[in-house]
Amino acid sequence: RVAEVAGWLRAQRFDAVLADAAYLPLASARRAGIRAIGLCSLNWRDIAADYLGGLPDMDVVLAQVAAAYGAADAFLRPQPAMPMPWLSNAVEIPPIAATGRARRAAIARQLDLAADECLVLAGFGGIVYRASLARIDGVRWLVPEAAPGRADQSSFAELDLPFLDLLASCDALVTKVGYGGFVEAAAHGVPVAYLDRPDWPETPHLAAWLRRQVPACAIDEALLASPLLADRLRALWTALPARRLPTDGAEVAAAWLTGEV
């Protein structure tokens, strides 16, 4: 497969390969003599080792995968990332995140928010939690789809604004573990309560990084419907403020890809 893809890359006359984070293109680009850059906060060698490391002959497979990643000119690790200490060409770069525009005053008028009412965005990457969200005094939920009969919930559609503008305008984000949600929240200084994913190899690294950037806490799914969720949110709002976060990782990665670094 490496030889086959290398031949195809040469035939297409490509100048460079960017892989996120497939390892076959990186090994093939090296064989074809083409510049190759890996880019990801995780890698499949470490993921496979965590889930499949005990299977027969996996050491050979993992060594092949590691060698393929090592064949790249650089493997860029946008923060937060898995450590990858075995990868000699790993390069840490700033987080990659787009940012939105805070429109809190306009949203408050449109939703008729009380002056002391908190706006909490619930976004779970396609998983919709509606009626299960707890009713909390002084909290208005901003959700993809409002549940019938819930005056404490408002849907994204009511505002017709980009998601990142909504995030930039909220007092907290309730979400699941994931690179995009964590980095975007940190970029806007928004506290985070997140559904834990302890079986994900990248979870401890993402969570530890997030806690250094903004007030954050892990919750379980049952807590979403519990009045105790109010205590977790109030703890986030009384914690230390967020740190300033650089988000120019895309520009840094582009400079590596074009040979400027």
Tab-separated table of C-alpha atoms in Angstrom:
chain	number	residue	atom	x	y	z
A	1	ARG	CA	0.000	0.000	0.000
A	2	VAL	CA	2.833	2.416	0.752
A	3	ALA	CA	4.427	1.747	-2.623
A	4	GLU	CA	1.081	2.013	-4.422
A	5	VAL	CA	0.170	5.343	-2.834
A	6	ALA	CA	3.702	6.683	-3.326
A	7	GLY	CA	3.402	5.959	-7.051
A	8	TRP	CA	0.047	7.718	-7.190
A	9	LEU	CA	1.431	10.762	-5.369
A	10	ARG	CA	4.309	11.026	-7.846
A	11	ALA	CA	1.932	10.666	-10.793
A	12	GLN	CA	-0.221	13.534	-9.501
A	13	ARG	CA	2.883	15.746	-9.136
A	14	PHE	CA	1.914	16.874	-5.647
A	15	ASP	CA	4.245	19.271	-3.866
A	16	ALA	CA	3.243	18.310	-0.333
A	17	VAL	CA	0.990	16.081	1.770
A	18	LEU	CA	-0.926	17.189	4.867
A	19	ALA	CA	-2.332	14.305	6.943
A	20	ASP	CA	-4.784	14.589	9.869
A	21	ALA	CA	-3.891	12.095	11.098
A	22	ALA	CA	-3.688	9.174	8.662
A	23	TYR	CA	-0.263	7.526	8.646
A	24	LEU	CA	-0.308	5.807	5.228
A	25	PRO	CA	-0.034	9.121	3.302
A	26	LEU	CA	2.922	10.182	5.444
A	27	ALA	CA	4.865	6.979	4.828
A	28	SER	CA	3.983	7.131	1.133
A	29	ALA	CA	5.034	10.753	0.785
A	30	ARG	CA	8.407	9.951	2.328
A	31	ARG	CA	8.935	7.138	-0.191
A	32	ALA	CA	7.887	9.451	-3.026
A	33	GLY	CA	10.268	12.180	-1.877
A	34	ILE	CA	7.433	14.645	-1.227
A	35	ARG	CA	7.226	17.067	1.702
A	36	ALA	CA	4.885	15.655	4.361
A	37	ILE	CA	3.357	17.245	7.460
A	38	GLY	CA	1.209	15.474	10.042
A	39	LEU	CA	-1.296	17.550	12.005
A	40	CYS	CA	-3.465	16.326	14.872
A	41	SER	CA	-3.962	16.462	18.629
A	42	LEU	CA	-3.977	12.658	18.663
A	43	ASN	CA	-2.495	9.784	16.663
A	44	TRP	CA	-3.676	6.311	15.819
A	45	ARG	CA	-0.593	4.590	17.206
A	46	ASP	CA	-1.428	5.660	20.764
A	47	ILE	CA	-5.164	5.077	20.296
A	48	ALA	CA	-4.564	1.551	18.950
A	49	ALA	CA	-2.058	0.783	21.703
A	50	ASP	CA	-4.602	1.722	24.369
A	51	TYR	CA	-7.452	-0.361	22.942
A	52	LEU	CA	-5.620	-3.188	21.163
A	53	GLY	CA	-2.147	-3.334	22.696
A	54	GLY	CA	-2.735	-6.725	24.297
A	55	LEU	CA	-3.633	-8.515	21.064
A	56	PRO	CA	-1.136	-10.923	19.434
A	57	ASP	CA	1.389	-9.335	17.034
A	58	MET	CA	0.220	-5.780	17.776
A	59	ASP	CA	3.785	-4.745	18.577
A	60	VAL	CA	4.668	-5.159	14.896
A	61	VAL	CA	1.646	-3.148	13.769
A	62	LEU	CA	2.279	-0.363	16.280
A	63	ALA	CA	5.919	-0.151	15.206
A	64	GLN	CA	4.842	0.238	11.569
A	65	VAL	CA	2.404	2.992	12.461
A	66	ALA	CA	4.995	4.801	14.580
A	67	ALA	CA	7.534	4.600	11.750
A	68	ALA	CA	4.996	6.054	9.323
A	69	TYR	CA	4.383	9.055	11.603
A	70	GLY	CA	8.120	9.410	12.100
A	71	ALA	CA	8.603	9.614	8.324
A	72	ALA	CA	6.950	13.048	8.177
A	73	ASP	CA	9.013	16.223	8.070
A	74	ALA	CA	7.073	17.223	11.176
A	75	PHE	CA	4.046	16.061	13.128
A	76	LEU	CA	2.302	19.159	14.449
A	77	ARG	CA	0.517	18.789	17.787
A	78	PRO	CA	-2.039	21.606	18.233
A	79	GLN	CA	-2.645	22.010	21.920
A	80	PRO	CA	-4.243	20.320	23.781
A	81	ALA	CA	-2.703	17.121	22.473
A	82	MET	CA	-1.687	13.636	23.535
A	83	PRO	CA	1.990	13.671	24.687
A	84	MET	CA	3.545	11.443	21.961
A	85	PRO	CA	7.012	11.233	23.633
A	86	TRP	CA	8.063	8.478	21.209
A	87	LEU	CA	7.679	10.784	18.190
A	88	SER	CA	10.958	12.624	17.579
A	89	ASN	CA	9.520	14.922	14.893
A	90	ALA	CA	6.578	16.119	17.008
A	91	VAL	CA	6.209	19.899	17.186
A	92	GLU	CA	3.882	21.638	19.627
A	93	ILE	CA	1.847	24.462	18.105
A	94	PRO	CA	-0.865	26.735	19.541
A	95	PRO	CA	-4.493	25.612	19.631
A	96	ILE	CA	-6.546	25.749	16.441
A	97	ALA	CA	-9.886	27.470	16.938
A	98	ALA	CA	-12.127	29.971	15.241
A	99	THR	CA	-13.650	32.707	17.395
A	100	GLY	CA	-17.041	34.364	17.469
A	101	ARG	CA	-18.401	37.765	18.366
A	102	ALA	CA	-20.013	38.345	21.752
A	103	ARG	CA	-23.604	39.534	21.278
A	104	ARG	CA	-24.873	39.166	24.820
A	105	ALA	CA	-26.879	42.419	24.936
A	106	ALA	CA	-28.736	41.645	21.699
A	107	ILE	CA	-29.421	38.058	22.791
A	108	ALA	CA	-30.684	39.217	26.181
A	109	ARG	CA	-33.148	41.559	24.508
A	110	GLN	CA	-34.341	38.934	22.044
A	111	LEU	CA	-34.839	36.238	24.698
A	112	ASP	CA	-36.078	38.686	27.328
A	113	LEU	CA	-33.420	37.550	29.789
A	114	ALA	CA	-33.592	38.967	33.280
A	115	ALA	CA	-30.604	41.034	34.356
A	116	ASP	CA	-29.491	38.331	36.811
A	117	GLU	CA	-30.302	35.367	34.545
A	118	CYS	CA	-27.400	33.212	33.334
A	119	LEU	CA	-27.259	31.866	29.803
A	120	VAL	CA	-25.888	28.318	29.560
A	121	LEU	CA	-25.186	26.753	26.176
A	122	ALA	CA	-25.743	22.993	25.919
A	123	GLY	CA	-24.063	21.429	22.911
A	124	PHE	CA	-23.111	17.778	22.643
A	125	GLY	CA	-21.885	17.378	19.104
A	126	GLY	CA	-25.131	16.084	17.622
A	127	ILE	CA	-26.468	14.370	20.754
A	128	VAL	CA	-29.608	16.250	21.817
A	129	TYR	CA	-30.406	16.422	25.543
A	130	ARG	CA	-33.683	18.308	25.904
A	131	ALA	CA	-36.198	17.344	28.616
A	132	SER	CA	-33.370	15.766	30.648
A	133	LEU	CA	-31.755	19.127	31.413
A	134	ALA	CA	-32.429	20.230	34.987
A	135	ARG	CA	-34.599	23.248	35.742
A	136	ILE	CA	-32.323	25.680	37.582
A	137	ASP	CA	-33.487	28.986	39.009
A	138	GLY	CA	-31.776	31.862	37.246
A	139	VAL	CA	-30.526	29.751	34.299
A	140	ARG	CA	-31.757	29.921	30.724
A	141	TRP	CA	-30.669	26.967	28.616
A	142	LEU	CA	-29.637	27.623	25.024
A	143	VAL	CA	-30.090	24.328	23.162
A	144	PRO	CA	-30.276	23.036	19.571
A	145	GLU	CA	-33.994	22.238	20.031
A	146	ALA	CA	-36.044	23.502	22.974
A	147	ALA	CA	-38.193	20.900	24.709
A	148	PRO	CA	-41.974	21.518	24.612
A	149	GLY	CA	-43.292	23.346	27.659
A	150	ARG	CA	-39.856	24.440	28.861
A	151	ALA	CA	-39.819	28.224	29.230
A	152	ASP	CA	-36.278	27.918	30.612
A	153	GLN	CA	-35.020	26.662	27.237
A	154	SER	CA	-34.424	28.630	24.046
A	155	SER	CA	-33.366	27.085	20.752
A	156	PHE	CA	-30.481	28.127	18.544
A	157	ALA	CA	-32.989	28.813	15.758
A	158	GLU	CA	-34.665	31.589	17.774
A	159	LEU	CA	-31.496	33.649	17.521
A	160	ASP	CA	-30.283	32.777	14.012
A	161	LEU	CA	-26.670	33.460	14.952
A	162	PRO	CA	-23.442	31.521	14.283
A	163	PHE	CA	-22.704	28.923	16.949
A	164	LEU	CA	-19.465	30.645	17.929
A	165	ASP	CA	-21.319	33.910	18.516
A	166	LEU	CA	-23.679	32.043	20.831
A	167	LEU	CA	-20.752	30.500	22.668
A	168	ALA	CA	-19.003	33.856	23.022
A	169	SER	CA	-22.185	35.281	24.580
A	170	CYS	CA	-22.822	32.570	27.191
A	171	ASP	CA	-21.927	32.227	30.851
A	172	ALA	CA	-21.078	28.512	30.611
A	173	LEU	CA	-20.928	25.579	28.193
A	174	VAL	CA	-22.254	22.116	29.012
A	175	THR	CA	-20.800	19.635	26.526
A	176	LYS	CA	-18.922	16.366	26.120
A	177	VAL	CA	-15.181	15.792	25.966
A	178	GLY	CA	-13.833	16.857	22.586
A	179	TYR	CA	-11.103	18.985	21.064
A	180	GLY	CA	-13.369	21.477	19.272
A	181	GLY	CA	-15.696	22.255	22.160
A	182	PHE	CA	-12.890	22.531	24.697
A	183	VAL	CA	-10.666	24.793	22.621
A	184	GLU	CA	-13.496	27.015	21.423
A	185	ALA	CA	-14.765	27.484	24.982
A	186	ALA	CA	-11.266	28.286	26.228
A	187	ALA	CA	-10.735	30.738	23.364
A	188	HIS	CA	-13.787	32.686	24.547
A	189	GLY	CA	-13.075	32.340	28.263
A	190	VAL	CA	-16.266	30.346	28.847
A	191	PRO	CA	-16.408	27.930	31.840
A	192	VAL	CA	-17.178	24.304	30.950
A	193	ALA	CA	-19.053	21.419	32.565
A	194	TYR	CA	-18.346	18.343	30.480
A	195	LEU	CA	-19.637	14.796	30.271
A	196	ASP	CA	-16.638	12.645	31.065
A	197	ARG	CA	-15.327	9.984	28.682
A	198	PRO	CA	-12.917	7.996	30.858
A	199	ASP	CA	-12.485	5.279	28.240
A	200	TRP	CA	-11.028	7.712	25.672
A	201	PRO	CA	-7.192	7.717	25.661
A	202	GLU	CA	-7.102	11.459	24.932
A	203	THR	CA	-9.555	12.467	27.681
A	204	PRO	CA	-7.042	13.043	30.536
A	205	HIS	CA	-4.884	15.263	28.327
A	206	LEU	CA	-7.791	17.326	27.003
A	207	ALA	CA	-9.339	17.685	30.471
A	208	ALA	CA	-6.102	18.637	32.228
A	209	TRP	CA	-5.422	21.312	29.608
A	210	LEU	CA	-8.957	22.708	29.807
A	211	ARG	CA	-8.774	23.054	33.588
A	212	ARG	CA	-5.622	25.157	33.184
A	213	GLN	CA	-7.417	27.541	30.833
A	214	VAL	CA	-10.926	28.067	32.223
A	215	PRO	CA	-12.996	26.923	35.213
A	216	ALA	CA	-14.119	23.391	34.308
A	217	CYS	CA	-15.538	20.266	35.899
A	218	ALA	CA	-16.467	16.742	34.856
A	219	ILE	CA	-20.068	15.575	35.254
A	220	ASP	CA	-21.930	12.361	34.514
A	221	GLU	CA	-25.071	12.073	32.422
A	222	ALA	CA	-27.346	11.637	35.435
A	223	LEU	CA	-26.288	15.046	36.752
A	224	LEU	CA	-27.760	16.765	33.689
A	225	ALA	CA	-31.255	16.207	35.078
A	226	SER	CA	-30.347	16.786	38.722
A	227	PRO	CA	-30.776	19.998	40.732
A	228	LEU	CA	-27.202	19.361	41.903
A	229	LEU	CA	-26.056	20.616	38.525
A	230	ALA	CA	-26.784	24.111	39.836
A	231	ASP	CA	-24.037	23.702	42.465
A	232	ARG	CA	-21.508	22.701	39.812
A	233	LEU	CA	-22.349	25.711	37.652
A	234	ARG	CA	-22.161	28.144	40.570
A	235	ALA	CA	-18.750	26.711	41.501
A	236	LEU	CA	-17.530	27.428	37.974
A	237	TRP	CA	-18.778	31.017	38.164
A	238	THR	CA	-16.973	31.687	41.441
A	239	ALA	CA	-13.655	30.156	40.294
A	240	LEU	CA	-10.622	32.039	38.998
A	241	PRO	CA	-11.106	33.799	35.650
A	242	ALA	CA	-9.937	32.316	32.371
A	243	ARG	CA	-6.420	32.738	30.972
A	244	ARG	CA	-5.734	34.474	27.674
A	245	LEU	CA	-5.465	31.786	24.994
A	246	PRO	CA	-3.602	32.074	21.670
A	247	THR	CA	-5.486	30.378	18.825
A	248	ASP	CA	-3.172	30.898	15.857
A	249	GLY	CA	-2.307	27.232	15.400
A	250	ALA	CA	-3.722	27.205	11.856
A	251	GLU	CA	-1.351	29.969	10.776
A	252	VAL	CA	1.604	28.169	12.356
A	253	ALA	CA	0.617	24.914	10.644
A	254	ALA	CA	0.338	26.696	7.273
A	255	ALA	CA	3.848	28.056	7.704
A	256	TRP	CA	5.172	24.539	8.295
A	257	LEU	CA	3.313	23.157	5.301
A	258	THR	CA	4.651	25.821	2.932
A	259	GLY	CA	8.211	25.458	4.178
A	260	GLU	CA	8.389	28.831	5.927
A	261	VAL	CA	9.371	27.092	9.165
